[in-house]
Amino acid sequence: MSSGTSGWEGEALLERRDAKTGALMLVAIHSSRLGPATGGTRLKTYPSEDLARRDARRLAEAMTYKWAAADFPRGGGKAVLAVPDGFGGAAREGLLRRYGAFLRELSGRFATGPDVGTSPADMDVIAETGAPYVFSRTPARGGAGGSGPWTALGVFAAIEAVGERLFGDRSPRGRRVVVQGAGSVGGPLIERLLEAEARVAVGDPSPEAMGRFRGVSGVELLAPETCLEAEADVLAPCALGGVLDAAMIPRLRCRAVVGAANDQLAEPADAGRLRARGILYAPDFVVNAGGAVAITGIEALGWTPARAEAAVRAIGGTLQRVLALADRNGLTTDGAARRLAEERLAAAQPRR
Ligand code: PHE
């Protein structure tokens, strides 16, 4: 994300130490220009608390661009629960409840949903103390459930748009798509691709995630360490961020990158590196908005599932506009997507 190493221009980074577990709770509010800051809660162990803060800031900024590019009335924010190594078990629920109480104190300045390391079941727990600022609870608790399948639908629509552009054919049928990560987004994406008769290859360090696709016809299992370098029509990073950097980009053997991971570029210059190699990069924050848009649309705006589906499928059209804008102005695709989002932000009346 373009925040890179330069200054972060967000509104606030709120911190709370959880005395019982030693975890650091971070709520980064990047921009509330388009609406209340909303973004997932990431639960992870970081090598240092400064890296946790950096992640929260970058991810919050990505949410600002995500909502703006999707033309959805929410602002950019993200929470990070930086937990000690080996954290888990009974301590987890307590932390989630105290985190919910923290959200409640913020009175809606920040609303959340699941992200890496958290699930709809976790949202149920957070909502016990943090309602009504918690989205994506389980259907049993009145929520809209997980966001992963919606995010996967948006990635699929983006892959169709890229197919149209590169091969003159929207259908991924017969194309080789390499998916890095078979988790809550990568898993449903692979299923959609198989339905569309794509040739899928997948790499994931988790044996359980890989196990789901072992022996499934149309799926090749790859070593997780090298799957980014595998030959592909489309590479879909659906795991963690920072995977496209100065060392990896020269090794890529794909025509396009279209994936769900947040913050795929290690630094802004990577957009130019991809372009120089002739690889079409579909900007992450455009491609991966589906989950946040659908769930927040359903739960906060009263959308029907059909309305949500239309909004998520529209990501394909947004991506086409971004590609056209990049062509017209000699921008990288990432630069064009940022310009589109920044125009929306500039046009919005400041709230309050
Ligand atoms: N993890 C989602 C994202 O990065 C965040 C989200 C999910 C926000 C569901 C709201 C509801 O886009």
mmCIF file of C-alpha atoms and ligand atoms in Angstrom:
data_model
loop_
_atom_site.group_PDB
_atom_site.id
_atom_site.type_symbol
_atom_site.label_atom_id
_atom_site.label_comp_id
_atom_site.label_asym_id
_atom_site.label_seq_id
_atom_site.Cartn_x
_atom_site.Cartn_y
_atom_site.Cartn_z
ATOM 1 C CA MET A 1 0.000 0.000 0.000
ATOM 2 C CA SER A 2 1.309 3.415 -0.859
ATOM 3 C CA SER A 3 1.770 4.440 2.760
ATOM 4 C CA GLY A 4 5.001 2.455 2.395
ATOM 5 C CA THR A 5 7.621 3.897 4.643
ATOM 6 C CA SER A 6 6.437 7.475 4.178
ATOM 7 C CA GLY A 7 4.259 9.315 6.679
ATOM 8 C CA TRP A 8 0.813 8.023 7.498
ATOM 9 C CA GLU A 9 -1.887 10.585 7.058
ATOM 10 C CA GLY A 10 -4.571 8.899 9.104
ATOM 11 C CA GLU A 11 -6.786 10.383 11.779
ATOM 12 C CA ALA A 12 -5.880 8.328 14.841
ATOM 13 C CA LEU A 13 -4.152 5.240 16.128
ATOM 14 C CA LEU A 14 -5.895 4.205 19.344
ATOM 15 C CA GLU A 15 -4.154 1.786 21.663
ATOM 16 C CA ARG A 16 -5.251 -0.246 24.634
ATOM 17 C CA ARG A 17 -3.118 -2.712 26.558
ATOM 18 C CA ASP A 18 -4.976 -5.813 27.714
ATOM 19 C CA ALA A 19 -3.503 -6.298 31.172
ATOM 20 C CA LYS A 20 -4.671 -9.908 31.544
ATOM 21 C CA THR A 21 -2.988 -11.257 28.415
ATOM 22 C CA GLY A 22 -0.426 -8.591 27.593
ATOM 23 C CA ALA A 23 -1.986 -8.256 24.139
ATOM 24 C CA LEU A 24 -1.937 -4.866 22.456
ATOM 25 C CA MET A 25 -5.266 -3.770 20.980
ATOM 26 C CA LEU A 26 -4.895 -1.277 18.149
ATOM 27 C CA VAL A 27 -7.626 0.581 16.307
ATOM 28 C CA ALA A 28 -6.316 2.587 13.369
ATOM 29 C CA ILE A 29 -8.696 5.164 11.924
ATOM 30 C CA HIS A 30 -7.378 6.337 8.605
ATOM 31 C CA SER A 31 -10.271 8.372 7.242
ATOM 32 C CA SER A 32 -13.876 8.959 8.211
ATOM 33 C CA ARG A 33 -14.534 11.217 5.244
ATOM 34 C CA LEU A 34 -16.944 8.834 3.510
ATOM 35 C CA GLY A 35 -18.508 7.399 6.657
ATOM 36 C CA PRO A 36 -17.664 5.749 9.969
ATOM 37 C CA ALA A 37 -14.336 3.933 9.848
ATOM 38 C CA THR A 38 -14.972 0.229 9.247
ATOM 39 C CA GLY A 39 -12.575 -2.646 8.738
ATOM 40 C CA GLY A 40 -11.657 -6.086 9.907
ATOM 41 C CA THR A 41 -9.969 -7.162 13.131
ATOM 42 C CA ARG A 42 -6.711 -9.003 12.548
ATOM 43 C CA LEU A 43 -5.468 -11.270 15.336
ATOM 44 C CA LYS A 44 -1.825 -12.187 15.009
ATOM 45 C CA THR A 45 1.529 -12.464 16.723
ATOM 46 C CA TYR A 46 3.964 -9.858 15.414
ATOM 47 C CA PRO A 47 7.756 -9.790 15.705
ATOM 48 C CA SER A 48 7.410 -6.387 17.382
ATOM 49 C CA GLU A 49 4.671 -4.000 18.476
ATOM 50 C CA ASP A 50 5.927 -1.399 16.027
ATOM 51 C CA LEU A 51 5.309 -3.837 13.185
ATOM 52 C CA ALA A 52 1.795 -4.400 14.543
ATOM 53 C CA ARG A 53 1.198 -0.619 14.519
ATOM 54 C CA ARG A 54 2.563 -0.381 11.000
ATOM 55 C CA ASP A 55 0.256 -3.178 9.831
ATOM 56 C CA ALA A 56 -2.775 -1.517 11.453
ATOM 57 C CA ARG A 57 -1.990 1.824 9.803
ATOM 58 C CA ARG A 58 -1.374 0.350 6.353
ATOM 59 C CA LEU A 59 -4.448 -1.856 6.470
ATOM 60 C CA ALA A 60 -6.626 1.035 7.654
ATOM 61 C CA GLU A 61 -5.420 3.114 4.731
ATOM 62 C CA ALA A 62 -6.200 0.226 2.377
ATOM 63 C CA MET A 63 -9.770 0.204 3.746
ATOM 64 C CA THR A 64 -10.159 3.913 2.921
ATOM 65 C CA TYR A 65 -9.230 3.167 -0.689
ATOM 66 C CA LYS A 66 -11.335 0.023 -0.746
ATOM 67 C CA TRP A 67 -14.556 1.747 0.342
ATOM 68 C CA ALA A 68 -13.928 4.737 -1.911
ATOM 69 C CA ALA A 69 -13.187 2.622 -5.005
ATOM 70 C CA ALA A 70 -16.320 0.575 -4.291
ATOM 71 C CA ASP A 71 -18.317 3.797 -3.821
ATOM 72 C CA PHE A 72 -19.587 2.581 -0.450
ATOM 73 C CA PRO A 73 -20.347 5.056 2.368
ATOM 74 C CA ARG A 74 -17.824 3.904 4.960
ATOM 75 C CA GLY A 75 -14.435 5.154 6.066
ATOM 76 C CA GLY A 76 -11.118 3.376 6.394
ATOM 77 C CA GLY A 77 -10.097 1.720 9.627
ATOM 78 C CA LYS A 78 -8.625 -1.530 10.871
ATOM 79 C CA ALA A 79 -8.005 -3.189 14.197
ATOM 80 C CA VAL A 80 -5.079 -5.364 15.171
ATOM 81 C CA LEU A 81 -4.984 -7.588 18.230
ATOM 82 C CA ALA A 82 -1.265 -8.213 18.630
ATOM 83 C CA VAL A 83 -1.123 -11.288 20.832
ATOM 84 C CA PRO A 84 1.840 -12.960 22.534
ATOM 85 C CA ASP A 85 3.365 -16.024 20.921
ATOM 86 C CA GLY A 86 1.415 -19.206 21.712
ATOM 87 C CA PHE A 87 -1.728 -17.265 22.589
ATOM 88 C CA GLY A 88 -5.012 -19.148 22.458
ATOM 89 C CA GLY A 89 -7.395 -21.338 24.386
ATOM 90 C CA ALA A 90 -9.489 -19.796 27.134
ATOM 91 C CA ALA A 91 -7.562 -16.500 27.116
ATOM 92 C CA ARG A 92 -8.873 -15.784 23.660
ATOM 93 C CA GLU A 93 -12.531 -15.303 24.609
ATOM 94 C CA GLY A 94 -11.658 -12.968 27.433
ATOM 95 C CA LEU A 95 -9.528 -10.829 25.169
ATOM 96 C CA LEU A 96 -12.293 -10.677 22.538
ATOM 97 C CA ARG A 97 -14.830 -9.553 25.160
ATOM 98 C CA ARG A 98 -12.561 -6.820 26.494
ATOM 99 C CA TYR A 99 -11.858 -5.763 22.930
ATOM 100 C CA GLY A 100 -15.636 -5.550 22.356
ATOM 101 C CA ALA A 101 -15.938 -3.283 25.377
ATOM 102 C CA PHE A 102 -13.175 -1.089 23.906
ATOM 103 C CA LEU A 103 -15.134 -0.841 20.627
ATOM 104 C CA ARG A 104 -18.253 0.036 22.551
ATOM 105 C CA GLU A 105 -16.431 2.931 24.250
ATOM 106 C CA LEU A 106 -15.553 4.281 20.809
ATOM 107 C CA SER A 107 -19.330 4.688 20.225
ATOM 108 C CA GLY A 108 -19.237 3.823 16.539
ATOM 109 C CA ARG A 109 -16.118 5.712 15.558
ATOM 110 C CA PHE A 110 -14.951 2.289 14.395
ATOM 111 C CA ALA A 111 -16.961 -0.767 13.358
ATOM 112 C CA THR A 112 -15.478 -4.139 12.574
ATOM 113 C CA GLY A 113 -15.750 -7.536 10.920
ATOM 114 C CA PRO A 114 -13.483 -10.582 10.569
ATOM 115 C CA ASP A 115 -10.021 -10.574 9.054
ATOM 116 C CA VAL A 116 -6.923 -12.782 9.139
ATOM 117 C CA GLY A 117 -7.033 -14.704 12.434
ATOM 118 C CA THR A 118 -10.681 -13.988 13.303
ATOM 119 C CA SER A 119 -13.978 -15.607 12.284
ATOM 120 C CA PRO A 120 -17.725 -15.019 12.470
ATOM 121 C CA ALA A 121 -17.728 -17.049 15.717
ATOM 122 C CA ASP A 122 -15.233 -14.534 17.114
ATOM 123 C CA MET A 123 -17.521 -11.716 15.987
ATOM 124 C CA ASP A 124 -20.296 -13.329 18.059
ATOM 125 C CA VAL A 125 -18.078 -13.044 21.133
ATOM 126 C CA ILE A 126 -16.919 -9.496 20.366
ATOM 127 C CA ALA A 127 -20.548 -8.447 19.809
ATOM 128 C CA GLU A 128 -21.506 -9.556 23.339
ATOM 129 C CA THR A 129 -19.818 -6.389 24.558
ATOM 130 C CA GLY A 130 -19.228 -4.489 21.319
ATOM 131 C CA ALA A 131 -22.661 -4.510 19.623
ATOM 132 C CA PRO A 132 -23.880 -2.805 17.477
ATOM 133 C CA TYR A 133 -20.462 -2.110 15.972
ATOM 134 C CA VAL A 134 -19.692 -5.680 14.926
ATOM 135 C CA PHE A 135 -20.532 -7.139 11.509
ATOM 136 C CA SER A 136 -20.379 -10.641 10.081
ATOM 137 C CA ARG A 137 -21.633 -12.578 13.136
ATOM 138 C CA THR A 138 -22.849 -16.118 12.517
ATOM 139 C CA PRO A 139 -26.369 -16.518 11.103
ATOM 140 C CA ALA A 140 -27.332 -18.269 14.382
ATOM 141 C CA ARG A 141 -26.673 -14.965 16.170
ATOM 142 C CA GLY A 142 -28.452 -12.873 13.563
ATOM 143 C CA GLY A 143 -25.412 -11.976 11.466
ATOM 144 C CA ALA A 144 -24.801 -12.375 7.750
ATOM 145 C CA GLY A 145 -22.077 -14.975 8.330
ATOM 146 C CA GLY A 146 -18.614 -15.090 6.834
ATOM 147 C CA SER A 147 -17.367 -12.575 4.295
ATOM 148 C CA GLY A 148 -14.973 -14.961 2.514
ATOM 149 C CA PRO A 149 -17.403 -16.317 -0.109
ATOM 150 C CA TRP A 150 -18.418 -12.749 -1.007
ATOM 151 C CA THR A 151 -14.806 -11.676 -1.321
ATOM 152 C CA ALA A 152 -14.202 -14.718 -3.535
ATOM 153 C CA LEU A 153 -17.116 -13.716 -5.766
ATOM 154 C CA GLY A 154 -15.556 -10.269 -6.235
ATOM 155 C CA VAL A 155 -12.176 -11.792 -7.091
ATOM 156 C CA PHE A 156 -13.908 -14.054 -9.591
ATOM 157 C CA ALA A 157 -15.638 -11.068 -11.227
ATOM 158 C CA ALA A 158 -12.235 -9.355 -11.424
ATOM 159 C CA ILE A 159 -10.689 -12.449 -13.041
ATOM 160 C CA GLU A 160 -13.484 -12.343 -15.645
ATOM 161 C CA ALA A 161 -12.748 -8.672 -16.367
ATOM 162 C CA VAL A 162 -9.033 -9.414 -16.738
ATOM 163 C CA GLY A 163 -9.815 -12.372 -19.032
ATOM 164 C CA GLU A 164 -11.837 -10.089 -21.250
ATOM 165 C CA ARG A 165 -8.982 -7.639 -21.385
ATOM 166 C CA LEU A 166 -6.107 -10.059 -21.957
ATOM 167 C CA PHE A 167 -7.724 -12.855 -23.930
ATOM 168 C CA GLY A 168 -10.946 -11.326 -25.238
ATOM 169 C CA ASP A 169 -12.877 -13.918 -23.242
ATOM 170 C CA ARG A 170 -14.443 -13.398 -19.829
ATOM 171 C CA SER A 171 -14.679 -17.054 -19.041
ATOM 172 C CA PRO A 172 -11.752 -18.533 -17.111
ATOM 173 C CA ARG A 173 -12.499 -21.867 -18.772
ATOM 174 C CA GLY A 174 -9.258 -23.673 -19.598
ATOM 175 C CA ARG A 175 -7.085 -20.914 -18.100
ATOM 176 C CA ARG A 176 -4.536 -21.785 -15.479
ATOM 177 C CA VAL A 177 -5.166 -19.940 -12.229
ATOM 178 C CA VAL A 178 -2.683 -20.323 -9.382
ATOM 179 C CA VAL A 179 -4.221 -19.561 -5.995
ATOM 180 C CA GLN A 180 -1.908 -18.824 -3.071
ATOM 181 C CA GLY A 181 -3.826 -19.656 0.086
ATOM 182 C CA ALA A 182 -6.853 -21.940 0.353
ATOM 183 C CA GLY A 183 -8.414 -20.296 3.404
ATOM 184 C CA SER A 184 -11.678 -18.431 3.867
ATOM 185 C CA VAL A 185 -11.340 -16.629 0.518
ATOM 186 C CA GLY A 186 -9.003 -18.877 -1.482
ATOM 187 C CA GLY A 187 -11.163 -21.940 -0.751
ATOM 188 C CA PRO A 188 -14.434 -20.551 -2.133
ATOM 189 C CA LEU A 189 -12.537 -18.937 -5.017
ATOM 190 C CA ILE A 190 -11.135 -22.317 -6.055
ATOM 191 C CA GLU A 191 -14.653 -23.774 -5.978
ATOM 192 C CA ARG A 192 -15.972 -21.051 -8.270
ATOM 193 C CA LEU A 193 -13.043 -21.464 -10.635
ATOM 194 C CA LEU A 194 -13.652 -25.202 -10.838
ATOM 195 C CA GLU A 195 -17.317 -24.617 -11.633
ATOM 196 C CA ALA A 196 -16.149 -22.369 -14.450
ATOM 197 C CA GLU A 197 -13.783 -25.144 -15.636
ATOM 198 C CA ALA A 198 -10.550 -23.281 -15.022
ATOM 199 C CA ARG A 199 -7.375 -25.262 -14.425
ATOM 200 C CA VAL A 200 -6.522 -24.527 -10.799
ATOM 201 C CA ALA A 201 -3.283 -24.912 -8.875
ATOM 202 C CA VAL A 202 -3.043 -24.139 -5.171
ATOM 203 C CA GLY A 203 -0.372 -23.736 -2.527
ATOM 204 C CA ASP A 204 -1.045 -23.361 1.194
ATOM 205 C CA PRO A 205 1.229 -24.147 4.132
ATOM 206 C CA SER A 206 -1.688 -25.613 6.089
ATOM 207 C CA PRO A 207 -2.133 -29.369 5.519
ATOM 208 C CA GLU A 208 -5.856 -29.116 6.381
ATOM 209 C CA ALA A 209 -6.425 -26.405 3.785
ATOM 210 C CA MET A 210 -4.562 -28.432 1.144
ATOM 211 C CA GLY A 211 -6.354 -31.614 2.204
ATOM 212 C CA ARG A 212 -9.677 -30.175 1.073
ATOM 213 C CA PHE A 213 -8.426 -30.182 -2.506
ATOM 214 C CA ARG A 214 -6.338 -33.349 -2.536
ATOM 215 C CA GLY A 215 -7.608 -35.635 -5.301
ATOM 216 C CA VAL A 216 -10.130 -33.068 -6.532
ATOM 217 C CA SER A 217 -10.151 -33.208 -10.301
ATOM 218 C CA GLY A 218 -8.949 -30.010 -11.959
ATOM 219 C CA VAL A 219 -6.752 -29.023 -9.007
ATOM 220 C CA GLU A 220 -2.987 -29.357 -8.831
ATOM 221 C CA LEU A 221 -1.325 -29.073 -5.423
ATOM 222 C CA LEU A 222 1.825 -26.925 -5.383
ATOM 223 C CA ALA A 223 4.543 -26.379 -2.810
ATOM 224 C CA PRO A 224 3.473 -23.299 -0.840
ATOM 225 C CA GLU A 225 6.982 -21.782 -0.945
ATOM 226 C CA THR A 226 7.146 -21.713 -4.728
ATOM 227 C CA CYS A 227 3.547 -21.347 -5.869
ATOM 228 C CA LEU A 228 3.935 -17.617 -6.551
ATOM 229 C CA GLU A 229 6.539 -18.468 -9.184
ATOM 230 C CA ALA A 230 4.432 -21.103 -10.905
ATOM 231 C CA GLU A 231 3.428 -20.624 -14.509
ATOM 232 C CA ALA A 232 -0.066 -19.140 -14.694
ATOM 233 C CA ASP A 233 -2.465 -17.105 -16.737
ATOM 234 C CA VAL A 234 -3.686 -15.558 -13.487
ATOM 235 C CA LEU A 235 -1.938 -15.558 -10.133
ATOM 236 C CA ALA A 236 -4.332 -15.020 -7.220
ATOM 237 C CA PRO A 237 -2.577 -14.170 -3.933
ATOM 238 C CA CYS A 238 -5.154 -14.951 -1.247
ATOM 239 C CA ALA A 239 -2.940 -15.152 1.821
ATOM 240 C CA LEU A 240 -0.897 -12.405 3.449
ATOM 241 C CA GLY A 241 0.325 -9.077 2.098
ATOM 242 C CA GLY A 242 3.695 -7.874 0.842
ATOM 243 C CA VAL A 243 4.126 -10.845 -1.518
ATOM 244 C CA LEU A 244 4.968 -8.736 -4.591
ATOM 245 C CA ASP A 245 8.361 -7.190 -4.012
ATOM 246 C CA ALA A 246 11.562 -6.352 -5.882
ATOM 247 C CA ALA A 247 12.882 -9.888 -5.371
ATOM 248 C CA MET A 248 9.706 -11.766 -6.344
ATOM 249 C CA ILE A 249 8.457 -9.723 -9.303
ATOM 250 C CA PRO A 250 11.332 -10.775 -11.637
ATOM 251 C CA ARG A 251 10.531 -14.419 -10.841
ATOM 252 C CA LEU A 252 6.810 -14.307 -11.621
ATOM 253 C CA ARG A 253 5.587 -16.350 -14.578
ATOM 254 C CA CYS A 254 2.011 -15.089 -14.845
ATOM 255 C CA ARG A 255 0.147 -12.786 -17.202
ATOM 256 C CA ALA A 256 -1.891 -11.124 -14.476
ATOM 257 C CA VAL A 257 -2.163 -10.842 -10.706
ATOM 258 C CA VAL A 258 -5.744 -10.825 -9.412
ATOM 259 C CA GLY A 259 -6.089 -11.805 -5.776
ATOM 260 C CA ALA A 260 -7.726 -11.109 -2.449
ATOM 261 C CA ALA A 261 -4.824 -10.464 -0.080
ATOM 262 C CA ASN A 262 -4.638 -6.958 1.351
ATOM 263 C CA ASP A 263 -1.458 -4.942 0.708
ATOM 264 C CA GLN A 264 0.031 -7.198 -1.952
ATOM 265 C CA LEU A 265 2.648 -4.668 -3.064
ATOM 266 C CA ALA A 266 5.576 -4.404 -0.654
ATOM 267 C CA GLU A 267 6.141 -0.791 -1.750
ATOM 268 C CA PRO A 268 4.561 1.604 -4.248
ATOM 269 C CA ALA A 269 7.385 1.110 -6.781
ATOM 270 C CA ASP A 270 6.296 -2.508 -7.201
ATOM 271 C CA ALA A 271 3.365 -1.348 -9.332
ATOM 272 C CA GLY A 272 5.875 0.015 -11.865
ATOM 273 C CA ARG A 273 7.964 -3.147 -11.639
ATOM 274 C CA LEU A 274 4.935 -5.266 -12.545
ATOM 275 C CA ARG A 275 4.045 -2.999 -15.429
ATOM 276 C CA ALA A 276 7.629 -3.108 -16.738
ATOM 277 C CA ARG A 277 7.355 -6.894 -16.844
ATOM 278 C CA GLY A 278 4.092 -6.711 -18.760
ATOM 279 C CA ILE A 279 2.129 -8.263 -15.923
ATOM 280 C CA LEU A 280 -1.367 -6.863 -15.471
ATOM 281 C CA TYR A 281 -1.848 -6.062 -11.786
ATOM 282 C CA ALA A 282 -5.453 -5.793 -10.636
ATOM 283 C CA PRO A 283 -5.220 -3.479 -7.593
ATOM 284 C CA ASP A 284 -5.895 -5.434 -4.418
ATOM 285 C CA PHE A 285 -8.197 -2.908 -2.801
ATOM 286 C CA VAL A 286 -10.447 -2.886 -5.868
ATOM 287 C CA VAL A 287 -10.508 -6.661 -6.247
ATOM 288 C CA ASN A 288 -11.015 -7.639 -2.600
ATOM 289 C CA ALA A 289 -13.837 -5.301 -1.568
ATOM 290 C CA GLY A 290 -16.584 -7.900 -1.995
ATOM 291 C CA GLY A 291 -16.733 -9.242 1.545
ATOM 292 C CA ALA A 292 -16.729 -5.891 3.284
ATOM 293 C CA VAL A 293 -19.242 -4.409 0.826
ATOM 294 C CA ALA A 294 -21.692 -7.329 0.900
ATOM 295 C CA ILE A 295 -21.667 -7.885 4.648
ATOM 296 C CA THR A 296 -21.837 -4.214 5.572
ATOM 297 C CA GLY A 297 -24.465 -3.636 2.887
ATOM 298 C CA ILE A 298 -26.655 -6.427 4.220
ATOM 299 C CA GLU A 299 -26.205 -5.662 7.913
ATOM 300 C CA ALA A 300 -25.992 -1.866 7.960
ATOM 301 C CA LEU A 301 -27.937 -0.833 4.861
ATOM 302 C CA GLY A 302 -30.568 -3.588 4.803
ATOM 303 C CA TRP A 303 -29.540 -4.958 1.410
ATOM 304 C CA THR A 304 -31.026 -8.230 0.181
ATOM 305 C CA PRO A 305 -28.531 -10.931 -0.807
ATOM 306 C CA ALA A 306 -29.418 -10.227 -4.452
ATOM 307 C CA ARG A 307 -28.540 -6.561 -4.020
ATOM 308 C CA ALA A 308 -25.277 -7.538 -2.353
ATOM 309 C CA GLU A 309 -24.448 -9.932 -5.155
ATOM 310 C CA ALA A 310 -24.988 -7.224 -7.768
ATOM 311 C CA ALA A 311 -22.745 -4.840 -5.831
ATOM 312 C CA VAL A 312 -19.986 -7.445 -5.590
ATOM 313 C CA ARG A 313 -20.218 -8.412 -9.254
ATOM 314 C CA ALA A 314 -19.868 -4.715 -10.104
ATOM 315 C CA ILE A 315 -16.216 -5.011 -9.038
ATOM 316 C CA GLY A 316 -15.572 -6.377 -12.553
ATOM 317 C CA GLY A 317 -16.863 -3.136 -14.088
ATOM 318 C CA THR A 318 -14.916 -1.003 -11.634
ATOM 319 C CA LEU A 319 -11.744 -2.845 -12.569
ATOM 320 C CA GLN A 320 -12.431 -2.258 -16.260
ATOM 321 C CA ARG A 321 -12.752 1.468 -15.567
ATOM 322 C CA VAL A 322 -9.481 1.413 -13.656
ATOM 323 C CA LEU A 323 -7.684 -0.320 -16.535
ATOM 324 C CA ALA A 324 -9.080 2.211 -19.008
ATOM 325 C CA LEU A 325 -8.062 5.111 -16.764
ATOM 326 C CA ALA A 326 -4.546 3.695 -16.511
ATOM 327 C CA ASP A 327 -4.282 3.453 -20.313
ATOM 328 C CA ARG A 328 -5.615 6.920 -20.929
ATOM 329 C CA ASN A 329 -3.312 8.603 -18.438
ATOM 330 C CA GLY A 330 -0.216 6.481 -18.658
ATOM 331 C CA LEU A 331 -0.613 5.423 -15.028
ATOM 332 C CA THR A 332 0.064 2.097 -13.404
ATOM 333 C CA THR A 333 -3.130 0.226 -12.624
ATOM 334 C CA ASP A 334 -2.490 0.851 -8.917
ATOM 335 C CA GLY A 335 -2.002 4.569 -9.595
ATOM 336 C CA ALA A 336 -5.225 4.680 -11.609
ATOM 337 C CA ALA A 337 -7.215 2.936 -8.868
ATOM 338 C CA ARG A 338 -5.841 5.371 -6.315
ATOM 339 C CA ARG A 339 -6.806 8.287 -8.498
ATOM 340 C CA LEU A 340 -10.357 6.972 -8.834
ATOM 341 C CA ALA A 341 -10.616 6.564 -5.049
ATOM 342 C CA GLU A 342 -9.039 9.948 -4.356
ATOM 343 C CA GLU A 343 -11.495 11.653 -6.685
ATOM 344 C CA ARG A 344 -14.374 10.113 -4.728
ATOM 345 C CA LEU A 345 -12.808 11.223 -1.440
ATOM 346 C CA ALA A 346 -12.240 14.738 -2.727
ATOM 347 C CA ALA A 347 -15.816 15.022 -3.992
ATOM 348 C CA ALA A 348 -17.310 13.933 -0.668
ATOM 349 C CA GLN A 349 -18.454 16.605 1.718
ATOM 350 C CA PRO A 350 -16.552 16.267 4.979
ATOM 351 C CA ARG A 351 -18.885 14.728 7.560
ATOM 352 C CA ARG A 352 -20.022 16.923 10.437
HETATM 353 N N1 PHE B 1 -11.543 -8.438 6.160
HETATM 354 C C1 PHE B 1 -12.388 -7.517 5.440
HETATM 355 C C2 PHE B 1 -11.531 -6.731 4.445
HETATM 356 O O1 PHE B 1 -10.314 -6.677 4.533
HETATM 357 C C3 PHE B 1 -13.015 -6.583 6.406
HETATM 358 C C4 PHE B 1 -14.496 -6.672 6.661
HETATM 359 C C5 PHE B 1 -15.217 -7.861 6.612
HETATM 360 C C6 PHE B 1 -15.165 -5.525 6.987
HETATM 361 C C7 PHE B 1 -16.574 -7.863 6.842
HETATM 362 C C8 PHE B 1 -16.530 -5.524 7.228
HETATM 363 C C9 PHE B 1 -17.241 -6.707 7.158
HETATM 364 O O2 PHE B 1 -12.055 -6.134 3.534
#
